XYZ file of C-alpha atoms in Angstrom:
326
model
C 31.428 -73.240 21.786
C 35.086 -72.668 22.703
C 36.345 -74.438 25.748
C 38.617 -72.665 28.358
C 42.184 -73.883 28.902
C 41.709 -75.352 32.212
C 39.009 -77.605 31.206
C 41.044 -78.832 28.258
C 44.064 -79.710 30.410
C 41.918 -81.527 32.904
C 40.386 -83.548 30.001
C 43.590 -84.218 28.389
C 45.868 -85.159 31.331
C 44.434 -88.594 31.849
C 45.379 -89.821 28.374
C 48.288 -92.083 28.386
C 47.833 -94.297 25.208
C 50.750 -95.571 23.366
C 50.912 -96.728 19.766
C 53.319 -98.816 17.494
C 55.768 -97.188 15.225
C 53.246 -97.215 12.381
C 50.558 -96.038 14.790
C 49.383 -99.723 15.407
C 46.441 -99.522 17.872
C 45.017 -96.131 16.676
C 41.567 -96.367 15.027
C 41.433 -94.698 11.619
C 37.854 -93.612 10.319
C 38.041 -95.846 7.112
C 39.987 -99.044 6.279
C 43.799 -98.494 5.817
C 45.545 -100.109 2.858
C 49.267 -100.281 2.383
C 51.204 -99.522 -0.797
C 54.465 -101.492 -0.786
C 57.334 -100.060 -2.855
C 61.023 -99.527 -2.696
C 62.690 -96.072 -2.412
C 66.280 -95.101 -1.864
C 66.988 -98.781 -1.676
C 64.612 -99.283 1.222
C 61.325 -101.402 1.064
C 58.550 -99.074 2.474
C 54.903 -99.165 3.148
C 52.721 -96.064 2.477
C 49.438 -96.218 4.295
C 46.389 -94.716 2.662
C 42.566 -94.598 2.864
C 40.701 -94.929 -0.442
C 37.069 -93.998 0.279
C 34.328 -94.425 -2.279
C 31.593 -91.810 -2.620
C 28.603 -92.351 -0.414
C 26.325 -90.441 -2.950
C 26.047 -90.569 -6.703
C 29.600 -90.578 -7.949
C 30.720 -87.478 -9.898
C 33.668 -89.018 -11.434
C 36.101 -86.895 -9.508
C 38.823 -87.889 -7.029
C 40.171 -85.782 -4.316
C 43.613 -86.429 -2.782
C 43.938 -85.031 0.744
C 47.680 -84.227 1.845
C 48.115 -84.031 5.618
C 50.347 -81.584 7.621
C 53.196 -82.166 9.928
C 51.346 -82.576 13.187
C 48.492 -84.419 11.328
C 47.699 -87.709 9.552
C 45.424 -88.926 6.935
C 42.955 -89.770 9.842
C 42.732 -85.960 10.717
C 40.941 -85.499 7.437
C 37.935 -87.470 8.881
C 35.235 -84.742 8.528
C 36.523 -83.719 5.192
C 36.366 -87.117 3.826
C 32.844 -87.414 5.073
C 31.672 -84.175 3.365
C 33.545 -85.039 0.036
C 32.121 -88.515 -0.256
C 28.642 -87.245 0.476
C 29.278 -84.860 -2.465
C 30.207 -87.672 -4.854
C 33.946 -87.628 -4.562
C 36.281 -90.387 -4.456
C 38.759 -89.603 -1.683
C 42.236 -90.669 -1.152
C 44.069 -89.789 1.960
C 47.718 -91.064 2.230
C 50.062 -90.875 5.218
C 53.387 -89.901 3.846
C 56.516 -91.929 4.681
C 57.778 -90.949 8.110
C 54.175 -90.179 9.426
C 51.660 -92.061 11.289
C 50.729 -95.476 9.783
C 53.493 -95.438 7.186
C 57.043 -96.605 7.370
C 59.705 -94.862 9.495
C 62.990 -95.689 7.588
C 66.272 -95.550 9.603
C 67.853 -93.679 6.716
C 65.955 -91.527 4.269
C 66.653 -88.280 2.486
C 63.420 -86.427 2.876
C 62.687 -83.982 -0.023
C 59.350 -82.664 -1.193
C 60.265 -83.986 -4.633
C 60.704 -87.474 -3.130
C 57.325 -87.382 -1.308
C 55.623 -86.126 -4.404
C 57.089 -89.019 -6.360
C 55.930 -91.566 -3.740
C 52.436 -90.053 -3.849
C 52.420 -90.040 -7.676
C 53.425 -93.740 -7.616
C 50.607 -94.577 -5.221
C 48.006 -92.827 -7.257
C 49.177 -94.564 -10.483
C 49.053 -97.844 -8.620
C 45.397 -97.563 -7.753
C 44.554 -95.963 -11.159
C 44.133 -92.313 -10.724
C 45.451 -90.314 -13.450
C 44.148 -86.878 -12.362
C 42.701 -85.485 -9.265
C 41.893 -82.479 -7.051
C 44.863 -81.934 -4.497
C 43.886 -80.498 -1.248
C 46.859 -79.922 0.905
C 46.911 -78.540 4.574
C 49.933 -77.186 6.367
C 53.049 -79.126 5.348
C 50.686 -80.813 2.941
C 50.270 -77.587 1.190
C 53.981 -77.372 0.556
C 53.861 -80.919 -0.760
C 50.714 -80.341 -2.866
C 52.559 -77.279 -4.381
C 55.621 -79.306 -5.286
C 53.472 -81.988 -6.661
C 51.526 -79.547 -8.805
C 54.849 -78.055 -10.148
C 56.223 -81.556 -10.919
C 52.995 -83.224 -12.422
C 50.831 -80.385 -13.633
C 48.765 -82.550 -15.919
C 47.791 -84.893 -13.066
C 46.224 -81.821 -11.058
C 42.720 -80.676 -11.920
C 42.601 -78.200 -9.176
C 44.930 -77.183 -6.243
C 43.239 -76.210 -2.745
C 45.926 -75.058 -0.186
C 44.508 -74.869 3.359
C 46.810 -72.692 5.691
C 49.817 -74.055 3.892
C 53.150 -73.351 5.550
C 56.031 -72.311 3.395
C 54.346 -68.960 2.408
C 57.591 -67.363 3.719
C 61.248 -68.332 3.948
C 61.945 -68.364 7.538
C 65.701 -68.977 7.042
C 65.989 -65.947 4.774
C 63.993 -63.842 7.276
C 66.599 -64.534 9.993
C 65.306 -67.632 11.840
C 68.534 -69.613 12.922
C 67.763 -73.160 11.542
C 68.129 -75.942 14.040
C 70.523 -78.835 12.995
C 68.939 -82.292 12.573
C 70.623 -83.266 15.811
C 68.753 -80.363 17.637
C 65.616 -81.311 16.056
C 66.017 -84.780 17.199
C 66.671 -83.641 20.788
C 63.542 -81.640 20.659
C 61.357 -84.248 19.226
C 62.394 -86.873 21.795
C 60.941 -84.546 24.457
C 57.484 -84.391 22.853
C 54.547 -85.142 25.225
C 51.012 -84.686 25.229
C 51.193 -81.590 27.148
C 53.834 -79.964 24.777
C 51.838 -80.838 21.699
C 48.699 -79.483 23.322
C 50.367 -76.218 24.418
C 52.010 -75.683 21.046
C 48.716 -76.318 19.035
C 46.612 -74.246 21.520
C 48.867 -71.213 21.237
C 49.858 -71.486 17.610
C 46.782 -73.095 15.910
C 43.846 -72.032 17.924
C 44.671 -68.596 19.366
C 44.696 -69.749 22.976
C 41.542 -71.627 22.892
C 40.699 -75.399 22.931
C 37.903 -77.965 22.157
C 37.669 -81.423 23.479
C 37.545 -82.843 20.146
C 41.082 -81.854 19.483
C 42.318 -84.234 22.194
C 42.099 -87.160 19.926
C 44.763 -85.709 17.726
C 46.992 -84.849 20.805
C 46.653 -88.508 21.930
C 47.515 -89.618 18.323
C 50.949 -87.782 18.239
C 51.874 -88.144 21.878
C 50.892 -91.944 21.819
C 52.975 -92.465 18.639
C 55.999 -90.778 20.158
C 55.687 -92.516 23.395
C 55.380 -96.090 21.856
C 58.033 -98.689 21.193
C 59.291 -96.712 17.983
C 59.973 -93.644 20.055
C 63.536 -93.025 18.891
C 62.862 -93.918 15.225
C 59.613 -91.708 15.152
C 61.598 -88.829 16.734
C 64.392 -89.360 14.092
C 62.187 -89.372 11.261
C 60.287 -86.250 12.562
C 63.639 -84.368 12.862
C 64.505 -85.166 9.277
C 61.105 -84.016 8.199
C 61.469 -80.671 9.941
C 64.843 -80.205 8.392
C 63.106 -80.789 4.980
C 60.418 -78.149 5.753
C 62.791 -75.616 6.921
C 65.473 -75.904 4.090
C 63.236 -76.490 1.197
C 60.973 -73.483 0.681
C 58.415 -73.315 -2.136
C 57.645 -69.702 -1.830
C 59.798 -68.775 -4.628
C 57.996 -70.981 -7.102
C 54.453 -70.019 -6.625
C 54.510 -67.921 -9.900
C 55.212 -70.980 -11.830
C 52.051 -72.867 -10.891
C 49.870 -73.615 -13.895
C 46.749 -75.191 -12.359
C 43.649 -73.572 -10.754
C 44.474 -72.759 -7.252
C 42.410 -71.805 -4.210
C 43.900 -70.510 -0.868
C 41.735 -71.237 2.199
C 43.272 -69.237 5.077
C 42.400 -69.095 8.680
C 43.712 -65.458 9.154
C 44.447 -65.783 12.838
C 47.094 -68.441 12.287
C 50.528 -67.651 13.499
C 52.462 -70.861 12.443
C 56.072 -70.338 11.545
C 58.627 -73.238 11.886
C 61.233 -72.740 14.510
C 60.018 -69.364 15.563
C 60.539 -70.332 19.219
C 64.232 -69.979 18.684
C 64.270 -66.793 16.525
C 65.355 -63.391 17.939
C 62.474 -61.391 19.135
C 62.515 -58.948 16.306
C 62.362 -61.815 13.875
C 59.595 -63.673 15.735
C 57.566 -60.550 15.544
C 57.379 -60.392 11.909
C 56.807 -64.038 10.748
C 53.736 -66.247 10.743
C 51.145 -63.588 10.102
C 48.631 -65.357 7.824
C 46.332 -62.323 7.652
C 49.130 -60.759 5.593
C 50.657 -63.876 4.035
C 47.449 -64.967 2.329
C 47.009 -61.705 0.614
C 50.563 -61.683 -0.424
C 50.548 -65.324 -1.729
C 47.418 -65.042 -3.927
C 49.152 -62.324 -5.819
C 52.116 -64.659 -6.696
C 49.958 -67.533 -8.080
C 48.562 -66.880 -11.523
C 44.813 -66.702 -11.392
C 44.512 -67.827 -7.788
C 41.641 -67.194 -5.509
C 41.729 -66.388 -1.767
C 39.112 -67.131 0.755
C 39.803 -66.063 4.406
C 38.172 -67.402 7.492
C 38.285 -64.510 9.941
C 39.551 -65.204 13.381
C 40.304 -68.849 12.728
C 43.694 -70.528 13.059
C 45.738 -73.098 11.405
C 43.172 -75.881 11.018
C 39.855 -74.146 9.870
C 38.655 -77.595 8.701
C 38.687 -78.753 12.380
C 37.861 -75.431 14.058
C 34.692 -74.675 12.149
C 33.867 -77.797 10.005
C 30.550 -76.648 8.781
C 31.771 -73.255 7.511
C 34.910 -74.710 6.022
C 33.241 -77.544 4.213
C 30.507 -75.422 2.693
C 33.252 -73.147 1.410
C 35.385 -75.913 0.119
C 32.580 -77.439 -1.869
C 31.658 -74.121 -3.184
C 35.118 -73.516 -4.553
C 35.170 -77.121 -6.041
C 31.995 -76.328 -7.859
C 33.316 -73.110 -9.304
C-alpha cells in the first residue's frame, strides 16, 4: 500500500544518522569484502558482497551494478531472490560510492569503472556472468558489455539512465564546481523530495527511508567534502559520456525492464521548460531503446517508477527470473 507524503515526512524527519566516508556504521545485508588495487596511481578499495546460492547452485553468477543514488546494499531483495534461485551474486560498490574509496583526484569514466569491475571479477575467479544494471549501473553495464562481450552471458537493464543525450537535447550541463556546490547541500529532505517526485510519482513507502538515511548519513559524515566532490565528478561523467549512440553495437542478449512512469533525466531541473517537457519519458524511451539493441526484449511495469525492484519486489523478481530462464 502506498503511503501519503505527510506520513513519510514525519517518519523520516527524526533520522539524523551519520556514516564514515566509506559508509562505516551502515549495516549491509551480507558481509562486505574489499578488493585492493591501484588505479590512476592511487591505492583504492572496492567494496563488494559475494553471496553464495542458498538453494541448489545452478552454476551461474549474477553481477549487480547499482545506480547513482543507490549502493550494493540497495540490491538486498534482489540478492535474496537470485540466491534462492541458485545464483551466486556479486554486488560491488563502484569507486566513489558507498563503502568504496573516495579518491581526492580521479578521472571518472565508464571505461574506468568497467575495467575496475572486470579486475574485481577476475580476482574472485569469475570469467562470465549475467550483468544486471540499474539506473547509472545500466550505463556502466552497457559499457562493460561493449568492452568485454565474451564476459557477459546476458545483459539486463533496469530503468537505465542514458537512454537519451540530455546535452544534445538542450540541457545546459552544470560544471563540476556547480555539481560540487549542489552536492554539498544534500540532505535527507532533499533526497526524499527528489526521489519521491522523480522515482515514485509523488508517493512514498516507509521502507524507502533506509536508503534516504544511507545517502544523507554518508553526506553528513566526517567525509562530507570528499563524498560531495566524488559525487560531483560522477555526475559530470554521467552527463558527458552518453552510451545511447552505441546501443546498436551490443552483441549480447539484452532485456530492458522498465518502470514506464519513471521521469529521471540528469540536470532536468536546470533545463529550460520546453526542454524539461520533452526529456525523461520512460514510457517512450523504453520502446525507442529496444529497437536500437539487436534482438533485445522489453518488459514494461505499468505505472511504476525508477526502481521497480523496490517499488514492487514480488512482480519485479518474478519477471526477472522469468527473463533469466528464457
